[in-house]
Amino acid sequence: MTSARANPEMLSALDRPGSYIGKTVPRPNLDRLMQGRGLYVSDIELPRMAHVVFLRSPHAHAKINGIEASTAKQMPGVIAVVSGRELSTVITPWVGVLSHLKGLKSAPQSAIAVDRVCWQGEAVAAVVASSRAQAEDAAELVSIEYEELDAVTDMRTALDPATAVIHASLGDNLAFERNHDAGAVDQAFAESDEVVEADFVFGRHTGVTLEPRAVVADWNAAEARLTIYQGTQAPHMVQNIAALHLGLKESQVRVVCKDVGGSFGIKVHIYADEMATYALSKLLRRPVKFVADRVESFNTDIHARDHRCKGKIGVNRDGTITAFEIDDLTGIGPYSMYPRTSAIEANQVVNLVGGPYATRNYRARARVVFQNKNVMCQYRAVGHPIACSVTEGLVDMAAMKIGMDPIEIRRRNLIADNAYPCASPSGLRFEQLSHHAALAKLTGMMDYDALRVEQAALRTRNIHRGIGIASFIEVTNPSAAFYGVGGAKISSQDGVAVRLDAQGSVICQTSITEQGQGSESLTAQIVGSVLGVSMDRVRVILGDTDNTPYGGGTWASRGAGIGGEAALQATKVLRKNILDVAAAILQAAPGELDIVNNAVVNAADSAPRIELGELARIVYFRPDTLPPGIQAELMAARHFVPREYPFAFTNGIQASWLEVDIDTGFVKLLKHWVVEDCGTIINPQLVDEQIRGGVVQGLGAALFEKCVYDERGQLTNANMADYLVPMSGEMPDIDVGHVVSPTMESELGAKGAGEAGTAGAAAAVTNAVNDALRPFGTIITEIPLTPQVVLTALGRI
Amino acid sequence: MTAAVAISLSVNGERVEANVLPRLNLADFLREHLKLTGTHVGCEHGVCGACTVRVNGDIVRSCLMLAVQTHNATVETIEGLSDSGEIADLQSAFRERNALQCGFCTPGMLMAAHDLLKQSPSLDREQIREHLSGNYCRCTGYQAIVDAIETTARARSGRLP
């Protein structure tokens, strides 16, 4: 690494005595959540608050010929029954496109369907009543006349001329297509010793946040102001969109985000029913609350993945990978989601396939098609599990073809650790990755060679265990290249304001949000370390557009890297300001002073000079005693956005050790390992827990989770008894290790860690299952790896 | 609609008299009538465990029990167990191990874990994982939760970690 840090002389936060950086400290405010004293949106009640229940389409595609609600309107407690057309007087429709995704198209979507429904679960009418139970009672009496239309359900035939076009104005069912061609792919395949091809299938699954989506919208007509209480990852984005479609100024919309019961990308979007709730509050001039029930969650929370990807790899007998080629197809439901669009995942697949490897030859096509199923959009590790599973599956198949060990083929092809900075064949720029260091660490942690010996010994006893390896890269710290350049008003910069209160404690307002990752903790750790105060003196305020700086929020593994750097820079300014005042009070030079353990001390001998509380008392209550001309500024704000690299790529590698029961098809996970490199680690425990949680979401996709639709577009398992999620009994212990390559783009050096676990888990498991099944001569390239899939591959059913 | 029914019960040691519709489930009664919002509703069909409370000493899914069934019963929620200090050691272990992220499953998880710890002071990880297999956590991946419960089990049975 040759780049120099921006301000080497000020590199205090990381090295100061008493620094919290790199230390495991408990998160502030956990007691509140453990004692049942949190405040989730579902807990919020306001005076005059009404509850909305949505009537939802039972059909995947149908015309709405009539809505009869006169009986429902007479039911006890009912305030209003509102159709899509009636609601359209207060809210405008939207189209989920971004200009940098060239050719992406979608149709106007309304908060509540007007004239036509396009998926089973789309809202058709809203029933507002004094209680949810009353609204549900009345909803049963609303009669809606549908005329069923042909439903487009199979993405493979969505583009056939014989298939109905969902939105006639768009001409066809193709939402987006991207083609990429780098190097000399055809020549590389022609000259390769071996070429391997496979078709990969990824089930549609969803986020299953334990707290369903919920919103309380409070239009105060007297103030002409809308307050939205919502568990969102991006409060300022919600503010912008709500204002835009309700005809308000952003200053008329406040978004408040208290505790959030799980997000993972599910709550980074804006859903039609949430827009409808904002609009209903404005229409009815009172607070309106919407809390999705579990069936609604399955039918309307964004789904993810649902890809079919053809993959091809060329390899020489010495193990050199010569080329990758993919042809990816994904179905996204009837609309591109708003405002982040539903083309990002396919775009990421094109970006990321082959990313860890040195070959320059890469061709890709990705097509995104409309269907009459629930909307699909960005969920944790957007595109990464697809790209990683395709790439790592192909690499393992190539290794198998030439008889090379999976570790060895990776060692021969991963980009060298001293090759950076460099770019991938898809044009991604890598500042500094550490694939080989990670590989070496992983094989040590798992004792790879011993595991192979154990595997062979068990094989003789008809016990079929497998080892699966998956290298990956992860997009973190996105700059404006992600959304801003495409015209979306989604901030890529974040801001932090930090101030000393009158007793010497610190109040810090940040634009990143907390959904359990530890945003509060990492912010307090950084502020405390840079300033020289103890963490318990730092209070972090987030999740309120009225009371934080403007910024993006917490998504795409950006909170620590971007919001953390803003906190560092703001606190440096506050520290300087404090030392300037202290120097005036103490008749010293600022450079002779330091702040340690909540007090100003001599830099030279650490002798205490003045407590921060006493300094604040003088500044706030006896400024008359300060020397003439001194105006103390005990508050500072700074913002940060990466400018040099569009994304701070991280890397890592995962391994799975599992056993396949060839009689039942069940896969038992025995152990999982991860080595990843997120740069500077602010809190090792929080990073490890992000990795573990992410891995388990990937394991769910690998083994259990699938939204099962029938041919008519009916979701057949929209409940937690039939849609399986990972529970404690099936999950393995996960060992996590790190390599540390800080990004030079910030003083903090932190990159993201939130999605690394999810990126590679399914690939590692699939490769392990195929390793276990090697004696049976079968390869599975479909997830989830249900017993049915395994037994089918084994020819047993 | 059937008329409201009078019920009398103890909730976290306090006497509660209420008139409730027969269809009202215990989770909604606790949350909406008594404002005990620490009991969470996740799936409303008895799968996720977020609404776990204690009724007459046994843990139950409060979304699967009707409020009228708690007439003359003793109900304890996360607020009660926290205020009494009964699970303070378990909460401390959860805090130290970061065994919660979003915290939505945590009240139910603590209820289930404490129930297991009361049943048996010596536990291995498999037993812990098995007992918690009715409590869904989407954030942690469970390992930190298992660790925290294992630590508490050791401490309660006087074994060193």
Short mmCIF file of C-alpha atoms in Angstrom, two decimals, chain A residues 52-380:
data_model
loop_
_atom_site.label_atom_id
_atom_site.label_comp_id
_atom_site.label_asym_id
_atom_site.label_seq_id
_atom_site.Cartn_x
_atom_site.Cartn_y
_atom_site.Cartn_z
CA VAL A 52 -55.81 1.06 8.28
CA VAL A 53 -56.33 -2.40 6.89
CA PHE A 54 -55.82 -3.02 3.19
CA LEU A 55 -57.99 -5.23 1.06
CA ARG A 56 -55.61 -7.10 -1.18
CA SER A 57 -56.09 -8.78 -4.50
CA PRO A 58 -56.57 -12.55 -4.42
CA HIS A 59 -55.61 -12.64 -8.12
CA ALA A 60 -52.21 -12.26 -9.73
CA HIS A 61 -53.63 -10.19 -12.56
CA ALA A 62 -57.17 -8.85 -12.84
CA LYS A 63 -59.31 -5.91 -13.83
CA ILE A 64 -61.20 -4.22 -11.02
CA ASN A 65 -64.75 -3.80 -12.26
CA GLY A 66 -66.33 -2.47 -9.08
CA ILE A 67 -65.87 -1.84 -5.37
CA GLU A 68 -68.99 -2.00 -3.18
CA ALA A 69 -68.39 -0.69 0.33
CA SER A 70 -71.69 0.80 1.50
CA THR A 71 -72.30 -1.91 4.11
CA ALA A 72 -68.72 -1.76 5.34
CA LYS A 73 -68.97 2.00 5.80
CA GLN A 74 -71.86 1.50 8.25
CA MET A 75 -69.86 -0.84 10.50
CA PRO A 76 -68.95 0.24 14.05
CA GLY A 77 -65.80 2.32 14.24
CA VAL A 78 -65.34 2.68 10.49
CA ILE A 79 -64.00 6.07 9.47
CA ALA A 80 -63.54 5.60 5.74
CA VAL A 81 -63.25 3.07 2.96
CA VAL A 82 -60.97 4.49 0.27
CA SER A 83 -60.31 3.23 -3.26
CA GLY A 84 -57.20 3.81 -5.35
CA ARG A 85 -58.98 6.37 -7.48
CA GLU A 86 -60.17 8.33 -4.42
CA LEU A 87 -56.68 8.29 -2.93
CA SER A 88 -55.15 9.52 -6.19
CA THR A 89 -56.54 12.99 -5.37
CA VAL A 90 -53.86 13.37 -2.68
CA ILE A 91 -50.93 11.31 -3.96
CA THR A 92 -49.36 10.97 -7.39
CA PRO A 93 -48.11 7.74 -8.96
CA TRP A 94 -44.44 6.96 -9.49
CA VAL A 95 -42.15 5.12 -11.89
CA GLY A 96 -39.17 3.18 -10.52
CA VAL A 97 -36.38 3.96 -12.97
CA LEU A 98 -32.89 5.42 -12.70
CA SER A 99 -31.21 7.18 -15.61
CA HIS A 100 -27.82 5.46 -15.23
CA LEU A 101 -29.42 2.04 -15.73
CA LYS A 102 -29.78 2.63 -19.45
CA GLY A 103 -33.00 1.33 -20.93
CA LEU A 104 -34.62 0.45 -17.59
CA LYS A 105 -38.36 0.90 -17.90
CA SER A 106 -41.36 0.49 -15.65
CA ALA A 107 -44.99 1.55 -15.54
CA PRO A 108 -46.64 4.10 -13.25
CA GLN A 109 -47.56 2.53 -9.92
CA SER A 110 -50.27 3.86 -7.61
CA ALA A 111 -50.46 3.75 -3.84
CA ILE A 112 -53.63 1.68 -4.16
CA ALA A 113 -54.41 -0.12 -7.42
CA VAL A 114 -56.54 1.81 -9.90
CA ASP A 115 -58.65 -0.28 -12.34
CA ARG A 116 -56.19 -3.20 -12.42
CA VAL A 117 -54.19 -5.38 -10.00
CA CYS A 118 -50.86 -6.84 -11.06
CA TRP A 119 -49.96 -9.24 -8.25
CA GLN A 120 -51.65 -11.28 -5.59
CA GLY A 121 -51.43 -9.04 -2.55
CA GLU A 122 -51.59 -5.64 -4.24
CA ALA A 123 -53.83 -3.30 -2.24
CA VAL A 124 -57.21 -2.59 -3.83
CA ALA A 125 -58.92 -0.57 -1.10
CA ALA A 126 -58.19 0.80 2.36
CA VAL A 127 -60.48 0.42 5.34
CA VAL A 128 -59.79 2.92 8.11
CA ALA A 129 -61.35 2.42 11.53
CA SER A 130 -60.87 3.24 15.18
CA SER A 131 -59.22 -0.12 15.81
CA ARG A 132 -57.57 -2.68 13.64
CA ALA A 133 -60.11 -5.31 14.61
CA GLN A 134 -62.96 -3.03 13.53
CA ALA A 135 -61.20 -2.32 10.25
CA GLU A 136 -60.73 -6.05 9.64
CA ASP A 137 -64.37 -6.74 10.43
CA ALA A 138 -65.50 -4.10 7.96
CA ALA A 139 -63.03 -5.26 5.32
CA GLU A 140 -64.84 -8.57 5.16
CA LEU A 141 -67.95 -6.72 3.99
CA VAL A 142 -66.30 -4.87 1.11
CA SER A 143 -67.17 -6.57 -2.13
CA ILE A 144 -64.83 -6.24 -5.09
CA GLU A 145 -65.67 -7.44 -8.57
CA TYR A 146 -62.66 -8.77 -10.45
CA GLU A 147 -62.20 -9.93 -14.01
CA GLU A 148 -59.22 -12.24 -14.06
CA LEU A 149 -56.54 -11.65 -16.70
CA ASP A 150 -53.74 -13.89 -17.95
CA ALA A 151 -50.94 -13.96 -15.44
CA VAL A 152 -47.29 -13.91 -16.48
CA THR A 153 -45.53 -16.11 -13.96
CA ASP A 154 -42.64 -17.98 -15.57
CA MET A 155 -39.68 -15.70 -16.22
CA ARG A 156 -38.40 -18.09 -18.90
CA THR A 157 -41.40 -17.42 -21.13
CA ALA A 158 -42.02 -13.80 -20.11
CA LEU A 159 -40.37 -12.51 -23.30
CA ASP A 160 -42.05 -14.98 -25.68
CA PRO A 161 -44.27 -13.33 -28.29
CA ALA A 162 -47.13 -15.58 -27.20
CA THR A 163 -46.95 -14.30 -23.61
CA ALA A 164 -49.26 -11.47 -22.57
CA VAL A 165 -47.59 -8.10 -22.06
CA ILE A 166 -48.27 -6.86 -18.51
CA HIS A 167 -47.99 -3.15 -19.30
CA ALA A 168 -49.10 -2.52 -22.89
CA SER A 169 -47.51 0.93 -22.89
CA LEU A 170 -44.05 -0.64 -22.41
CA GLY A 171 -44.35 -2.86 -25.48
CA ASP A 172 -42.92 -5.99 -23.88
CA ASN A 173 -42.08 -7.56 -20.53
CA LEU A 174 -38.39 -6.68 -20.61
CA ALA A 175 -37.57 -4.19 -17.85
CA PHE A 176 -33.82 -4.02 -18.31
CA GLU A 177 -30.98 -5.65 -20.17
CA ARG A 178 -27.26 -5.21 -19.73
CA ASN A 179 -24.53 -6.69 -21.86
CA HIS A 180 -20.86 -6.65 -21.07
CA ASP A 181 -17.92 -8.00 -23.04
CA ALA A 182 -14.30 -7.68 -21.91
CA GLY A 183 -11.13 -9.25 -23.23
CA ALA A 184 -11.29 -11.98 -25.86
CA VAL A 185 -13.82 -14.45 -24.53
CA ASP A 186 -14.42 -16.63 -27.59
CA GLN A 187 -10.71 -16.99 -28.24
CA ALA A 188 -10.08 -17.84 -24.59
CA PHE A 189 -12.70 -20.58 -24.58
CA ALA A 190 -11.40 -21.93 -27.89
CA GLU A 191 -7.88 -22.15 -26.54
CA SER A 192 -8.82 -23.57 -23.13
CA ASP A 193 -8.00 -27.16 -22.25
CA GLU A 194 -11.46 -27.56 -20.74
CA VAL A 195 -14.72 -25.63 -20.81
CA VAL A 196 -17.43 -26.30 -18.24
CA GLU A 197 -21.01 -25.07 -18.39
CA ALA A 198 -23.86 -25.18 -15.89
CA ASP A 199 -27.30 -23.74 -15.27
CA PHE A 200 -27.78 -22.20 -11.84
CA VAL A 201 -31.21 -21.70 -10.27
CA PHE A 202 -31.85 -19.42 -7.30
CA GLY A 203 -35.16 -19.51 -5.47
CA ARG A 204 -37.18 -16.40 -4.75
CA HIS A 205 -37.02 -15.64 -1.04
CA THR A 206 -37.69 -12.74 1.27
CA GLY A 207 -36.40 -10.95 4.35
CA VAL A 208 -38.85 -12.07 7.06
CA THR A 209 -38.01 -9.24 9.45
CA LEU A 210 -39.44 -10.27 12.80
CA GLU A 211 -41.21 -6.93 13.14
CA PRO A 212 -43.37 -6.54 10.05
CA ARG A 213 -43.29 -3.27 8.15
CA ALA A 214 -45.15 -0.62 10.09
CA VAL A 215 -45.85 3.09 9.72
CA VAL A 216 -47.71 5.78 11.63
CA ALA A 217 -48.40 8.84 9.50
CA ASP A 218 -49.58 11.99 11.26
CA TRP A 219 -50.74 14.86 9.05
CA ASN A 220 -51.29 17.91 11.24
CA ALA A 221 -53.45 20.15 9.08
CA ALA A 222 -52.99 23.11 11.44
CA GLU A 223 -49.20 22.93 11.09
CA ALA A 224 -49.41 21.76 7.47
CA ARG A 225 -46.86 19.17 8.44
CA LEU A 226 -46.64 15.41 8.09
CA THR A 227 -44.77 13.36 10.67
CA ILE A 228 -43.97 9.83 9.57
CA TYR A 229 -42.95 7.27 12.19
CA GLN A 230 -41.46 4.43 10.26
CA GLY A 231 -38.86 1.73 10.71
CA THR A 232 -36.74 2.79 7.77
CA GLN A 233 -33.06 2.57 6.96
CA ALA A 234 -33.14 5.87 5.04
CA PRO A 235 -35.20 8.62 6.74
CA HIS A 236 -34.20 11.43 4.41
CA MET A 237 -35.09 9.34 1.38
CA VAL A 238 -38.56 8.74 2.84
CA GLN A 239 -38.88 12.47 3.52
CA ASN A 240 -38.03 13.31 -0.08
CA ILE A 241 -40.37 10.76 -1.64
CA ALA A 242 -43.33 11.46 0.65
CA ALA A 243 -43.04 15.20 0.00
CA LEU A 244 -42.68 14.72 -3.74
CA HIS A 245 -45.82 12.63 -4.16
CA LEU A 246 -48.01 14.43 -1.65
CA GLY A 247 -47.22 17.83 -3.14
CA LEU A 248 -45.38 19.06 -0.05
CA LYS A 249 -42.02 20.67 0.57
CA GLU A 250 -39.47 18.49 2.32
CA SER A 251 -39.59 20.97 5.21
CA GLN A 252 -43.22 19.90 5.69
CA VAL A 253 -42.27 16.26 6.27
CA ARG A 254 -40.51 14.88 9.32
CA VAL A 255 -39.47 11.24 9.43
CA VAL A 256 -38.86 9.67 12.82
CA CYS A 257 -37.29 6.25 13.12
CA LYS A 258 -37.09 4.78 16.62
CA ASP A 259 -36.36 1.10 17.22
CA VAL A 260 -36.58 -1.12 14.15
CA GLY A 261 -37.35 -4.82 14.39
CA GLY A 262 -35.02 -5.97 11.63
CA SER A 263 -34.43 -4.47 8.19
CA PHE A 264 -31.86 -6.23 5.97
CA GLY A 265 -32.90 -4.16 2.97
CA ILE A 266 -36.59 -4.93 3.39
CA LYS A 267 -37.05 -1.53 5.03
CA VAL A 268 -34.85 0.54 2.71
CA HIS A 269 -37.61 0.84 0.12
CA ILE A 270 -40.89 2.71 0.02
CA TYR A 271 -43.90 0.50 -0.47
CA ALA A 272 -47.22 1.34 -2.03
CA ASP A 273 -49.11 0.63 1.19
CA GLU A 274 -46.79 2.97 3.11
CA MET A 275 -47.42 5.70 0.55
CA ALA A 276 -51.14 5.00 0.92
CA THR A 277 -50.89 5.40 4.69
CA TYR A 278 -49.19 8.81 4.34
CA ALA A 279 -51.90 9.83 1.88
CA LEU A 280 -54.74 8.56 4.07
CA SER A 281 -53.47 10.64 6.97
CA LYS A 282 -53.50 13.71 4.75
CA LEU A 283 -56.93 12.85 3.35
CA LEU A 284 -58.48 12.14 6.77
CA ARG A 285 -56.51 14.82 8.69
CA ARG A 286 -55.55 12.49 11.53
CA PRO A 287 -52.85 9.95 12.44
CA VAL A 288 -53.18 6.64 10.63
CA LYS A 289 -51.31 3.47 11.57
CA PHE A 290 -50.50 0.54 9.33
CA VAL A 291 -48.89 -2.63 10.64
CA ALA A 292 -48.56 -5.48 8.18
CA ASP A 293 -49.60 -8.90 9.39
CA ARG A 294 -47.41 -11.87 8.53
CA VAL A 295 -49.40 -12.91 5.47
CA GLU A 296 -49.14 -9.36 4.14
CA SER A 297 -45.40 -9.41 4.82
CA PHE A 298 -44.92 -12.46 2.65
CA ASN A 299 -47.13 -11.04 -0.09
CA THR A 300 -45.78 -7.48 -0.15
CA ASP A 301 -42.32 -7.19 1.48
CA ILE A 302 -39.91 -7.19 -1.42
CA HIS A 303 -38.77 -10.59 -2.55
CA ALA A 304 -35.22 -11.18 -3.68
CA ARG A 305 -33.06 -13.32 -5.97
CA ASP A 306 -35.20 -15.52 -8.28
CA HIS A 307 -32.48 -15.86 -10.90
CA ARG A 308 -31.71 -18.45 -13.53
CA CYS A 309 -28.15 -18.04 -14.66
CA LYS A 310 -26.25 -19.97 -17.31
CA GLY A 311 -22.55 -20.00 -16.52
CA LYS A 312 -19.45 -21.03 -18.44
CA ILE A 313 -15.79 -21.21 -17.42
CA GLY A 314 -12.63 -22.03 -19.34
CA VAL A 315 -9.67 -23.63 -17.61
CA ASN A 316 -6.27 -24.98 -18.54
CA ARG A 317 -4.76 -28.11 -17.09
CA ASP A 318 -2.35 -26.06 -15.03
CA GLY A 319 -5.38 -24.57 -13.27
CA THR A 320 -5.40 -21.20 -15.03
CA ILE A 321 -8.92 -19.88 -15.40
CA THR A 322 -9.17 -18.41 -18.90
CA ALA A 323 -12.66 -16.86 -19.06
CA PHE A 324 -16.07 -16.51 -17.47
CA GLU A 325 -19.36 -16.08 -19.29
CA ILE A 326 -22.86 -15.74 -17.84
CA ASP A 327 -26.39 -15.26 -19.10
CA ASP A 328 -28.62 -14.22 -16.21
CA LEU A 329 -32.39 -13.97 -16.17
CA THR A 330 -34.44 -12.63 -13.28
CA GLY A 331 -38.11 -11.86 -12.68
CA ILE A 332 -38.99 -8.80 -10.65
CA GLY A 333 -42.77 -8.71 -10.38
CA PRO A 334 -44.97 -6.20 -12.21
CA TYR A 335 -43.17 -2.96 -11.28
CA SER A 336 -39.61 -1.85 -10.73
CA MET A 337 -39.52 -0.79 -7.06
CA TYR A 338 -39.26 2.82 -6.10
CA PRO A 339 -37.00 4.70 -5.78
CA ARG A 340 -34.04 2.28 -5.90
CA THR A 341 -35.38 0.19 -8.82
CA SER A 342 -35.37 -3.56 -9.34
CA ALA A 343 -32.54 -3.64 -11.87
CA ILE A 344 -29.76 -3.18 -9.33
CA GLU A 345 -29.48 -6.86 -8.42
CA ALA A 346 -29.02 -8.07 -12.00
CA ASN A 347 -26.62 -5.19 -12.59
CA GLN A 348 -24.63 -6.31 -9.55
CA VAL A 349 -24.52 -9.88 -10.82
CA VAL A 350 -22.90 -8.62 -14.03
CA ASN A 351 -20.51 -6.49 -12.00
CA LEU A 352 -19.45 -9.18 -9.56
CA VAL A 353 -19.13 -12.49 -11.41
CA GLY A 354 -15.48 -13.51 -11.60
CA GLY A 355 -14.57 -10.55 -9.39
CA PRO A 356 -12.03 -12.27 -7.17
CA TYR A 357 -10.08 -13.73 -10.08
CA ALA A 358 -7.33 -12.51 -12.36
CA THR A 359 -8.73 -13.50 -15.74
CA ARG A 360 -9.42 -10.55 -18.07
CA ASN A 361 -11.92 -12.36 -20.28
CA TYR A 362 -15.52 -11.93 -19.25
CA ARG A 363 -18.81 -11.72 -21.09
CA ALA A 364 -22.18 -11.26 -19.47
CA ARG A 365 -25.79 -10.70 -20.32
CA ALA A 366 -28.46 -9.97 -17.74
CA ARG A 367 -32.14 -9.61 -18.48
CA VAL A 368 -34.77 -8.42 -16.03
CA VAL A 369 -38.38 -9.27 -16.82
CA PHE A 370 -41.77 -8.35 -15.47
CA GLN A 371 -44.09 -10.94 -13.95
CA ASN A 372 -47.39 -11.01 -12.08
CA LYS A 373 -45.75 -11.84 -8.77
CA ASN A 374 -44.81 -9.71 -5.79
CA VAL A 375 -42.26 -6.98 -6.40
CA MET A 376 -38.59 -7.86 -6.15
CA CYS A 377 -35.78 -5.59 -5.05
CA GLN A 378 -32.62 -5.14 -3.03
CA TYR A 379 -32.23 -7.40 -0.01
CA ARG A 380 -29.06 -7.95 2.04
#
